[in-house]
mmCIF file of C-alpha atoms in Angstrom:
data_model
loop_
_atom_site.group_PDB
_atom_site.id
_atom_site.type_symbol
_atom_site.label_atom_id
_atom_site.label_comp_id
_atom_site.label_asym_id
_atom_site.label_seq_id
_atom_site.Cartn_x
_atom_site.Cartn_y
_atom_site.Cartn_z
ATOM 1 C CA UNK E 11 -25.491 -66.408 -3.735
ATOM 2 C CA UNK E 12 -26.806 -69.649 -3.986
ATOM 3 C CA UNK E 13 -23.771 -71.908 -3.514
ATOM 4 C CA UNK E 14 -23.258 -72.828 0.003
ATOM 5 C CA UNK E 15 -20.178 -70.603 1.255
ATOM 6 C CA UNK E 16 -18.280 -72.968 3.098
ATOM 7 C CA UNK E 17 -18.048 -75.403 0.255
ATOM 8 C CA UNK E 18 -14.513 -75.645 -0.207
ATOM 9 C CA UNK E 19 -11.263 -77.836 -0.893
ATOM 10 C CA UNK E 20 -9.692 -78.391 2.397
ATOM 11 C CA UNK E 21 -8.405 -81.715 3.947
ATOM 12 C CA UNK E 22 -7.076 -82.553 7.091
ATOM 13 C CA UNK E 23 -7.122 -80.360 9.912
ATOM 14 C CA UNK E 24 -4.225 -78.151 11.739
ATOM 15 C CA UNK E 25 -4.691 -77.688 15.587
ATOM 16 C CA UNK E 26 -5.458 -74.180 16.111
ATOM 17 C CA UNK E 27 -6.234 -73.076 12.530
ATOM 18 C CA UNK E 28 -8.987 -70.632 11.568
ATOM 19 C CA UNK E 29 -10.791 -70.737 8.086
ATOM 20 C CA UNK E 30 -13.948 -68.924 7.554
ATOM 21 C CA UNK E 31 -15.621 -65.891 5.637
ATOM 22 C CA UNK E 32 -15.680 -62.450 6.458
ATOM 23 C CA UNK E 33 -17.717 -59.633 4.077
ATOM 24 C CA UNK E 34 -17.565 -55.979 3.815
ATOM 25 C CA UNK E 35 -20.737 -53.965 3.735
ATOM 26 C CA UNK E 36 -21.325 -50.416 3.318
ATOM 27 C CA UNK E 37 -22.978 -47.653 1.293
ATOM 28 C CA UNK E 38 -21.622 -47.211 -2.397
ATOM 29 C CA UNK E 39 -17.974 -45.828 -2.801
ATOM 30 C CA UNK E 40 -16.623 -46.588 0.796
ATOM 31 C CA UNK E 41 -13.694 -48.408 -0.378
ATOM 32 C CA UNK E 42 -14.806 -51.976 0.066
ATOM 33 C CA UNK E 43 -13.214 -53.440 -3.121
ATOM 34 C CA UNK E 44 -9.948 -51.589 -2.417
ATOM 35 C CA UNK E 45 -9.634 -52.888 1.040
ATOM 36 C CA UNK E 46 -10.475 -56.409 -0.083
ATOM 37 C CA UNK E 47 -7.547 -56.357 -2.780
ATOM 38 C CA UNK E 48 -5.114 -54.778 -0.483
ATOM 39 C CA UNK E 49 -5.681 -57.486 2.017
ATOM 40 C CA UNK E 50 -5.667 -60.167 -0.532
ATOM 41 C CA UNK E 51 -2.381 -58.570 -1.924
ATOM 42 C CA UNK E 52 -3.325 -58.497 -5.584
ATOM 43 C CA UNK E 53 -6.409 -57.121 -7.600
ATOM 44 C CA UNK E 54 -9.490 -59.561 -7.486
ATOM 45 C CA UNK E 55 -12.254 -56.730 -7.676
ATOM 46 C CA UNK E 56 -12.568 -53.782 -9.932
ATOM 47 C CA UNK E 57 -12.461 -50.517 -8.323
ATOM 48 C CA UNK E 58 -13.544 -46.925 -9.510
ATOM 49 C CA UNK E 59 -14.587 -43.536 -8.105
ATOM 50 C CA UNK E 60 -18.161 -44.273 -9.449
ATOM 51 C CA UNK E 61 -20.519 -45.625 -6.957
ATOM 52 C CA UNK E 62 -22.139 -48.880 -7.127
ATOM 53 C CA UNK E 63 -19.290 -50.193 -9.159
ATOM 54 C CA UNK E 64 -19.364 -53.623 -7.434
ATOM 55 C CA UNK E 65 -22.218 -55.766 -8.888
ATOM 56 C CA UNK E 66 -21.234 -59.284 -7.602
ATOM 57 C CA UNK E 67 -20.232 -61.097 -4.219
ATOM 58 C CA UNK E 68 -16.638 -61.725 -5.353
ATOM 59 C CA UNK E 69 -14.499 -63.446 -2.933
ATOM 60 C CA UNK E 70 -10.810 -63.113 -2.180
ATOM 61 C CA UNK E 71 -8.561 -65.317 -0.133
ATOM 62 C CA UNK E 72 -5.964 -64.372 2.195
ATOM 63 C CA UNK E 73 -3.601 -66.997 3.225
ATOM 64 C CA UNK E 74 -1.634 -67.021 6.582
ATOM 65 C CA UNK E 75 0.357 -69.750 8.307
ATOM 66 C CA UNK E 76 -2.327 -69.850 10.938
ATOM 67 C CA UNK E 77 -5.555 -69.014 9.017
ATOM 68 C CA UNK E 78 -7.363 -68.896 5.806
ATOM 69 C CA UNK E 79 -9.546 -65.858 5.269
ATOM 70 C CA UNK E 80 -11.915 -65.450 2.286
ATOM 71 C CA UNK E 81 -13.306 -62.096 2.059
ATOM 72 C CA UNK E 82 -16.491 -61.536 0.436
ATOM 73 C CA UNK E 83 -16.721 -58.174 -1.258
ATOM 74 C CA UNK E 84 -20.509 -56.904 -1.963
ATOM 75 C CA UNK E 85 -22.212 -54.428 -3.993
ATOM 76 C CA UNK E 86 -22.743 -51.031 -2.166
ATOM 77 C CA UNK E 87 -26.017 -50.968 0.216
ATOM 78 C CA UNK E 88 -28.547 -48.331 -0.764
ATOM 79 C CA UNK E 89 -32.008 -47.687 -1.251
ATOM 80 C CA UNK E 90 -32.775 -49.759 -4.681
ATOM 81 C CA UNK E 91 -34.595 -47.860 -7.741
ATOM 82 C CA UNK E 92 -34.295 -50.245 -10.344
ATOM 83 C CA UNK E 93 -34.936 -54.023 -10.149
ATOM 84 C CA UNK E 94 -31.266 -54.403 -10.406
ATOM 85 C CA UNK E 95 -30.866 -52.236 -7.599
ATOM 86 C CA UNK E 96 -33.247 -54.665 -5.684
ATOM 87 C CA UNK E 97 -31.411 -57.681 -6.800
ATOM 88 C CA UNK E 98 -27.918 -56.386 -5.408
ATOM 89 C CA UNK E 99 -29.630 -55.348 -2.537
ATOM 90 C CA UNK E 100 -30.763 -58.951 -1.903
ATOM 91 C CA UNK E 101 -27.361 -60.378 -2.782
ATOM 92 C CA UNK E 102 -25.970 -58.349 0.217
ATOM 93 C CA UNK E 103 -28.740 -59.339 2.650
ATOM 94 C CA UNK E 104 -28.165 -62.839 1.814
ATOM 95 C CA UNK E 105 -24.338 -62.700 1.928
ATOM 96 C CA UNK E 106 -24.636 -61.221 5.715
ATOM 97 C CA UNK E 107 -26.581 -64.176 6.927
ATOM 98 C CA UNK E 108 -23.992 -66.902 5.392
ATOM 99 C CA UNK E 109 -20.436 -65.346 6.825
ATOM 100 C CA UNK E 110 -18.610 -65.739 10.415
ATOM 101 C CA UNK E 111 -17.902 -62.087 10.595
ATOM 102 C CA UNK E 112 -19.078 -58.745 8.695
ATOM 103 C CA UNK E 113 -16.868 -55.689 8.403
ATOM 104 C CA UNK E 114 -18.879 -52.539 8.103
ATOM 105 C CA UNK E 115 -17.122 -49.847 6.177
ATOM 106 C CA UNK E 116 -17.339 -46.197 6.951
ATOM 107 C CA UNK E 117 -14.955 -43.706 5.069
ATOM 108 C CA UNK E 118 -13.022 -41.369 7.679
ATOM 109 C CA UNK E 119 -13.297 -38.299 5.430
ATOM 110 C CA UNK E 120 -17.264 -38.127 5.189
ATOM 111 C CA UNK E 121 -19.723 -37.249 7.788
ATOM 112 C CA UNK E 122 -21.755 -40.493 8.940
ATOM 113 C CA UNK E 123 -24.951 -40.278 7.465
ATOM 114 C CA UNK E 124 -28.626 -41.774 6.735
ATOM 115 C CA UNK E 125 -27.187 -44.381 4.344
ATOM 116 C CA UNK E 126 -24.717 -45.473 7.235
ATOM 117 C CA UNK E 127 -27.857 -45.707 9.906
ATOM 118 C CA UNK E 128 -29.883 -47.597 6.913
ATOM 119 C CA UNK E 129 -27.114 -50.444 6.913
ATOM 120 C CA UNK E 130 -26.614 -50.458 10.903
ATOM 121 C CA UNK E 131 -30.452 -51.224 10.947
ATOM 122 C CA UNK E 132 -30.203 -54.157 8.397
ATOM 123 C CA UNK E 133 -27.125 -55.407 10.304
ATOM 124 C CA UNK E 134 -29.297 -55.293 13.900
ATOM 125 C CA UNK E 135 -31.237 -58.085 12.276
ATOM 126 C CA UNK E 136 -28.122 -60.554 11.755
ATOM 127 C CA UNK E 137 -28.034 -60.761 15.550
ATOM 128 C CA UNK E 138 -25.428 -63.836 15.892
ATOM 129 C CA UNK E 139 -22.750 -62.474 13.564
ATOM 130 C CA UNK E 140 -20.090 -60.300 15.066
ATOM 131 C CA UNK E 141 -19.624 -56.786 13.172
ATOM 132 C CA UNK E 142 -16.519 -55.078 13.156
ATOM 133 C CA UNK E 143 -16.699 -51.168 12.391
ATOM 134 C CA UNK E 144 -13.714 -50.368 9.652
ATOM 135 C CA UNK E 145 -12.900 -46.722 9.111
ATOM 136 C CA UNK E 146 -11.545 -46.616 5.648
ATOM 137 C CA UNK E 147 -9.487 -44.055 3.702
ATOM 138 C CA UNK E 148 -7.598 -42.905 6.943
ATOM 139 C CA UNK E 149 -5.239 -41.659 4.497
ATOM 140 C CA UNK E 150 -7.505 -38.947 3.166
ATOM 141 C CA UNK E 151 -8.583 -37.315 6.669
ATOM 142 C CA UNK E 152 -6.464 -35.625 9.197
ATOM 143 C CA UNK E 153 -5.899 -37.196 12.783
ATOM 144 C CA UNK E 154 -8.675 -34.959 14.158
ATOM 145 C CA UNK E 155 -11.071 -36.160 11.490
ATOM 146 C CA UNK E 156 -10.181 -39.693 12.059
ATOM 147 C CA UNK E 157 -10.578 -39.402 15.891
ATOM 148 C CA UNK E 158 -14.065 -37.634 15.452
ATOM 149 C CA UNK E 159 -15.157 -40.258 13.028
ATOM 150 C CA UNK E 160 -14.110 -43.021 15.544
ATOM 151 C CA UNK E 161 -16.367 -41.473 18.250
ATOM 152 C CA UNK E 162 -19.333 -40.820 15.780
ATOM 153 C CA UNK E 163 -19.269 -44.765 14.580
ATOM 154 C CA UNK E 164 -18.978 -45.797 18.218
ATOM 155 C CA UNK E 165 -22.212 -44.252 18.535
ATOM 156 C CA UNK E 166 -23.724 -46.024 15.871
ATOM 157 C CA UNK E 167 -23.936 -49.435 17.326
ATOM 158 C CA UNK E 168 -22.243 -51.696 19.835
ATOM 159 C CA UNK E 169 -19.489 -52.885 17.424
ATOM 160 C CA UNK E 170 -17.274 -55.830 18.511
ATOM 161 C CA UNK E 171 -14.168 -53.670 17.184
ATOM 162 C CA UNK E 172 -13.508 -50.551 15.463
ATOM 163 C CA UNK E 173 -10.620 -50.108 13.417
ATOM 164 C CA UNK E 174 -9.073 -47.485 11.480
ATOM 165 C CA UNK E 175 -7.658 -48.619 8.405
ATOM 166 C CA UNK E 176 -5.750 -47.182 4.844
ATOM 167 C CA UNK E 177 -5.907 -49.590 2.085
ATOM 168 C CA UNK E 178 -3.803 -47.223 -0.140
ATOM 169 C CA UNK E 179 -1.164 -46.884 2.535
ATOM 170 C CA UNK E 180 -1.524 -50.420 3.964
ATOM 171 C CA UNK E 181 -1.957 -48.907 7.403
ATOM 172 C CA UNK E 182 -3.329 -51.403 10.157
ATOM 173 C CA UNK E 183 -4.406 -53.660 7.514
ATOM 174 C CA UNK E 184 -2.588 -56.559 9.739
ATOM 175 C CA UNK E 185 -4.870 -55.377 12.701
ATOM 176 C CA UNK E 186 -7.883 -55.825 10.869
ATOM 177 C CA UNK E 187 -6.944 -59.170 9.480
ATOM 178 C CA UNK E 188 -6.289 -60.291 13.062
ATOM 179 C CA UNK E 189 -9.671 -59.074 14.302
ATOM 180 C CA UNK E 190 -11.544 -60.798 11.665
ATOM 181 C CA UNK E 191 -9.648 -64.200 11.601
ATOM 182 C CA UNK E 192 -10.203 -64.046 15.652
ATOM 183 C CA UNK E 193 -13.658 -64.442 15.124
ATOM 184 C CA UNK E 194 -13.473 -67.367 12.424
ATOM 185 C CA UNK E 195 -14.293 -71.250 13.744
ATOM 186 C CA UNK E 196 -11.185 -73.766 13.889
ATOM 187 C CA UNK E 197 -11.238 -75.293 10.620
ATOM 188 C CA UNK E 198 -8.832 -76.812 7.951
ATOM 189 C CA UNK E 199 -8.315 -74.554 4.952
ATOM 190 C CA UNK E 200 -11.553 -74.404 2.461
ATOM 191 C CA UNK E 201 -9.562 -73.608 -0.708
ATOM 192 C CA UNK E 202 -6.167 -75.009 -2.048
ATOM 193 C CA UNK E 203 -3.126 -73.126 -1.061
ATOM 194 C CA UNK E 204 -2.345 -70.232 -3.880
ATOM 195 C CA UNK E 205 -5.838 -69.211 -4.679
ATOM 196 C CA UNK E 206 -6.480 -65.761 -4.669
ATOM 197 C CA UNK E 207 -10.193 -65.965 -5.581
ATOM 198 C CA UNK E 208 -12.561 -68.525 -6.877
ATOM 199 C CA UNK E 209 -14.265 -66.347 -9.467
ATOM 200 C CA UNK E 210 -14.229 -67.874 -13.025
ATOM 201 C CA UNK E 211 -11.592 -66.141 -15.328
ATOM 202 C CA UNK E 212 -14.514 -65.113 -17.859
ATOM 203 C CA UNK E 213 -16.130 -63.028 -14.937
ATOM 204 C CA UNK E 214 -12.973 -61.155 -13.961
ATOM 205 C CA UNK E 215 -12.115 -60.543 -17.488
ATOM 206 C CA UNK E 216 -15.690 -58.833 -18.032
ATOM 207 C CA UNK E 217 -15.167 -56.867 -15.068
ATOM 208 C CA UNK E 218 -11.903 -55.639 -15.876
ATOM 209 C CA UNK E 219 -13.607 -54.306 -19.582
ATOM 210 C CA UNK E 220 -16.419 -52.973 -17.260
ATOM 211 C CA UNK E 221 -13.930 -51.179 -15.332
ATOM 212 C CA UNK E 222 -11.801 -49.692 -18.043
ATOM 213 C CA UNK E 223 -15.373 -48.537 -19.493
ATOM 214 C CA UNK E 224 -16.328 -46.708 -16.521
ATOM 215 C CA UNK E 225 -13.207 -44.273 -16.257
ATOM 216 C CA UNK E 226 -14.242 -40.917 -17.660
ATOM 217 C CA UNK E 227 -17.861 -41.469 -18.701
ATOM 218 C CA UNK E 228 -20.602 -39.110 -17.651
ATOM 219 C CA UNK E 229 -22.054 -39.649 -14.327
ATOM 220 C CA UNK E 230 -25.395 -41.232 -15.220
ATOM 221 C CA UNK E 231 -23.863 -43.906 -17.656
ATOM 222 C CA UNK E 232 -21.861 -46.463 -15.023
ATOM 223 C CA UNK E 233 -25.026 -48.034 -13.878
ATOM 224 C CA UNK E 234 -25.952 -48.681 -17.289
ATOM 225 C CA UNK E 235 -22.924 -50.675 -18.637
ATOM 226 C CA UNK E 236 -22.827 -54.564 -18.156
ATOM 227 C CA UNK E 237 -20.238 -56.747 -19.851
ATOM 228 C CA UNK E 238 -20.457 -60.177 -21.098
ATOM 229 C CA UNK E 239 -17.612 -62.489 -22.317
ATOM 230 C CA UNK E 240 -19.247 -64.599 -24.760
ATOM 231 C CA UNK E 241 -16.068 -66.559 -25.899
ATOM 232 C CA UNK E 242 -12.547 -67.144 -24.467
ATOM 233 C CA UNK E 243 -9.738 -69.469 -25.748
ATOM 234 C CA UNK E 244 -6.478 -69.823 -27.026
ATOM 235 C CA UNK E 245 -6.133 -69.028 -30.689
ATOM 236 C CA UNK E 246 -5.960 -72.130 -32.832
ATOM 237 C CA UNK E 247 -2.118 -72.976 -33.426
ATOM 238 C CA UNK E 248 -0.966 -70.315 -31.020
ATOM 239 C CA UNK E 249 -0.204 -71.130 -27.399
ATOM 240 C CA UNK E 250 0.849 -67.519 -26.875
ATOM 241 C CA UNK E 251 -2.206 -65.800 -27.683
ATOM 242 C CA UNK E 252 -5.805 -65.766 -26.254
ATOM 243 C CA UNK E 253 -8.874 -64.490 -28.491
ATOM 244 C CA UNK E 254 -11.696 -62.877 -26.060
ATOM 245 C CA UNK E 255 -14.932 -61.799 -27.389
ATOM 246 C CA UNK E 256 -16.740 -59.654 -25.175
ATOM 247 C CA UNK E 257 -20.224 -57.570 -25.931
ATOM 248 C CA UNK E 258 -20.733 -54.178 -23.784
ATOM 249 C CA UNK E 259 -24.365 -53.789 -23.332
ATOM 250 C CA UNK E 260 -25.902 -50.153 -22.530
ATOM 251 C CA UNK E 261 -29.544 -49.246 -22.525
ATOM 252 C CA UNK E 262 -29.898 -46.526 -25.147
ATOM 253 C CA UNK E 263 -28.512 -45.589 -28.527
ATOM 254 C CA UNK E 264 -27.266 -42.345 -27.172
ATOM 255 C CA UNK E 265 -25.175 -44.350 -24.422
ATOM 256 C CA UNK E 266 -23.786 -46.619 -27.276
ATOM 257 C CA UNK E 267 -22.672 -43.101 -29.017
ATOM 258 C CA UNK E 268 -20.989 -41.915 -25.668
ATOM 259 C CA UNK E 269 -18.993 -45.189 -25.292
ATOM 260 C CA UNK E 270 -18.078 -45.510 -28.805
ATOM 261 C CA UNK E 271 -16.714 -41.873 -28.946
ATOM 262 C CA UNK E 272 -15.975 -39.929 -31.883
ATOM 263 C CA UNK E 273 -14.450 -42.310 -34.653
ATOM 264 C CA UNK E 274 -14.423 -45.175 -32.148
ATOM 265 C CA UNK E 275 -11.521 -43.595 -30.187
ATOM 266 C CA UNK E 276 -13.241 -43.959 -27.107
ATOM 267 C CA UNK E 277 -13.936 -47.446 -27.291
ATOM 268 C CA UNK E 278 -10.705 -48.041 -28.689
ATOM 269 C CA UNK E 279 -9.013 -46.618 -25.595
ATOM 270 C CA UNK E 280 -11.268 -48.851 -23.427
ATOM 271 C CA UNK E 281 -10.420 -52.024 -25.293
ATOM 272 C CA UNK E 282 -6.463 -51.299 -24.785
ATOM 273 C CA UNK E 283 -6.465 -50.317 -21.260
ATOM 274 C CA UNK E 284 -8.761 -53.753 -20.462
ATOM 275 C CA UNK E 285 -6.480 -55.756 -22.688
ATOM 276 C CA UNK E 286 -3.406 -54.683 -20.495
ATOM 277 C CA UNK E 287 -5.234 -55.458 -17.351
ATOM 278 C CA UNK E 288 -6.263 -58.977 -18.810
ATOM 279 C CA UNK E 289 -2.926 -59.806 -19.987
ATOM 280 C CA UNK E 290 -1.597 -58.872 -16.405
ATOM 281 C CA UNK E 291 -4.277 -61.185 -14.964
ATOM 282 C CA UNK E 292 -3.734 -64.183 -17.256
ATOM 283 C CA UNK E 293 -0.103 -63.726 -17.964
ATOM 284 C CA UNK E 294 -0.555 -64.318 -21.851
ATOM 285 C CA UNK E 295 -1.064 -61.989 -24.862
ATOM 286 C CA UNK E 296 -4.427 -61.342 -25.714
ATOM 287 C CA UNK E 297 -6.464 -60.091 -28.693
ATOM 288 C CA UNK E 298 -9.615 -58.477 -27.291
ATOM 289 C CA UNK E 299 -12.892 -58.160 -29.571
ATOM 290 C CA UNK E 300 -15.089 -55.636 -27.932
ATOM 291 C CA UNK E 301 -18.272 -54.475 -29.326
ATOM 292 C CA UNK E 302 -21.282 -52.637 -28.081
ATOM 293 C CA UNK E 303 -25.039 -53.386 -27.818
ATOM 294 C CA UNK E 304 -28.210 -51.610 -27.032
ATOM 295 C CA UNK E 305 -30.222 -53.791 -24.370
ATOM 296 C CA UNK E 306 -33.357 -51.410 -23.634
ATOM 297 C CA UNK E 307 -33.930 -50.801 -19.896
ATOM 298 C CA UNK E 308 -31.906 -53.886 -19.181
ATOM 299 C CA UNK E 309 -31.471 -52.830 -15.333
ATOM 300 C CA UNK E 310 -35.480 -53.302 -15.238
ATOM 301 C CA UNK E 311 -36.173 -56.242 -17.465
ATOM 302 C CA UNK E 312 -36.132 -59.465 -15.680
ATOM 303 C CA UNK E 313 -35.262 -61.948 -18.848
ATOM 304 C CA UNK E 314 -32.419 -59.262 -19.663
ATOM 305 C CA UNK E 315 -30.895 -59.190 -16.204
ATOM 306 C CA UNK E 316 -30.938 -63.039 -16.234
ATOM 307 C CA UNK E 317 -29.047 -62.975 -19.632
ATOM 308 C CA UNK E 318 -26.791 -60.769 -18.136
ATOM 309 C CA UNK E 319 -25.879 -62.953 -15.359
ATOM 310 C CA UNK E 320 -28.072 -61.158 -12.422
ATOM 311 C CA UNK E 321 -30.336 -63.688 -10.878
ATOM 312 C CA UNK E 322 -33.222 -63.592 -8.486
#
C-alpha cells in the first residue's frame, strides 16, 4: 500500500472525536473479510470458503457519532509459494506498520496452530502498535470450545484485549468496535460522512466477479483466477443501463475449460450471479460482458502481475 493511510477528507475537529485505522490479520480463511463487512454494515470485501480469497488491502469505513474507524482488510498471512504470495505477504507487513491498532483473528472452532504462531512472531516486530486478539466464528463453536480457545490465544502473547465475536450472528461486534476505537488517536473524520469504502468501483466490480467465479470450482483453481474490468460506462443514450466489460484470467487452457463449463454453462452462471451483485452495489441495471483468457503462470510472472494490478 503506497498511499499514506492517513490522507483523508476531514475538516475541522470535534472534541474527543477519534479517527484512525485498524487492520485485521490472520491466516487464510479465519473470517477477516466477513468481520469487516459486519462492522461496516454492508459488503465491501468479498468472502468465500476458499483460503486466500482476499488479495488487496480493502478499506471499510465505520461511522459513529464519536468516531470514524477505517478497517483495512488484508490477505491471509501464509508462507508464500509464488511471487503473488510474496507480494501479498509484503502487503500485509506494510499495512501492519501504518495502522493505529491491529486485530489478530483466530477462529473459535479450530485449534491454534503453526500458522497462528508464525503471525504472532511477525506481530512481535510491530512493537508500538497495540494488538487485540479476536476469536472469530463463535457461532460455530460450543461455549466450552470458546473458553478453551480464549485460554489458548492468551498463551500466545500479551494482547491488549481478547474479544470473542460472531460476525454471522452479530455478537459482541459492538464490544470489538469499542476496543478498536479506544486505541485510535483523537482526530477529525478522515473520510466524508456516508462513505463506506474508498475502493474504486471498477475494483469492487472485479472482486464481485471473482467471488462468483470462486463458488463451486475445484480446490486448485481459485488462486489461478484474476479479474480485470477493462471498461465500465453508461450505455450511450441510456441512463438506466451500465455496460461492464471484464476479463477473467486463468493460468492454463485446462482451467479455462473448467471456468467456461460444458457449453458455456458455468461462465453464464458466474456472469448471472456476478451481475446481480454488481447491480445491488451500483444501484443500476448492468450488462456484463465477461470473457476468459489464459495468462500463463501469471502468479509467478512480474510483468503479468503488474498488468493485473499486483505491484511490487
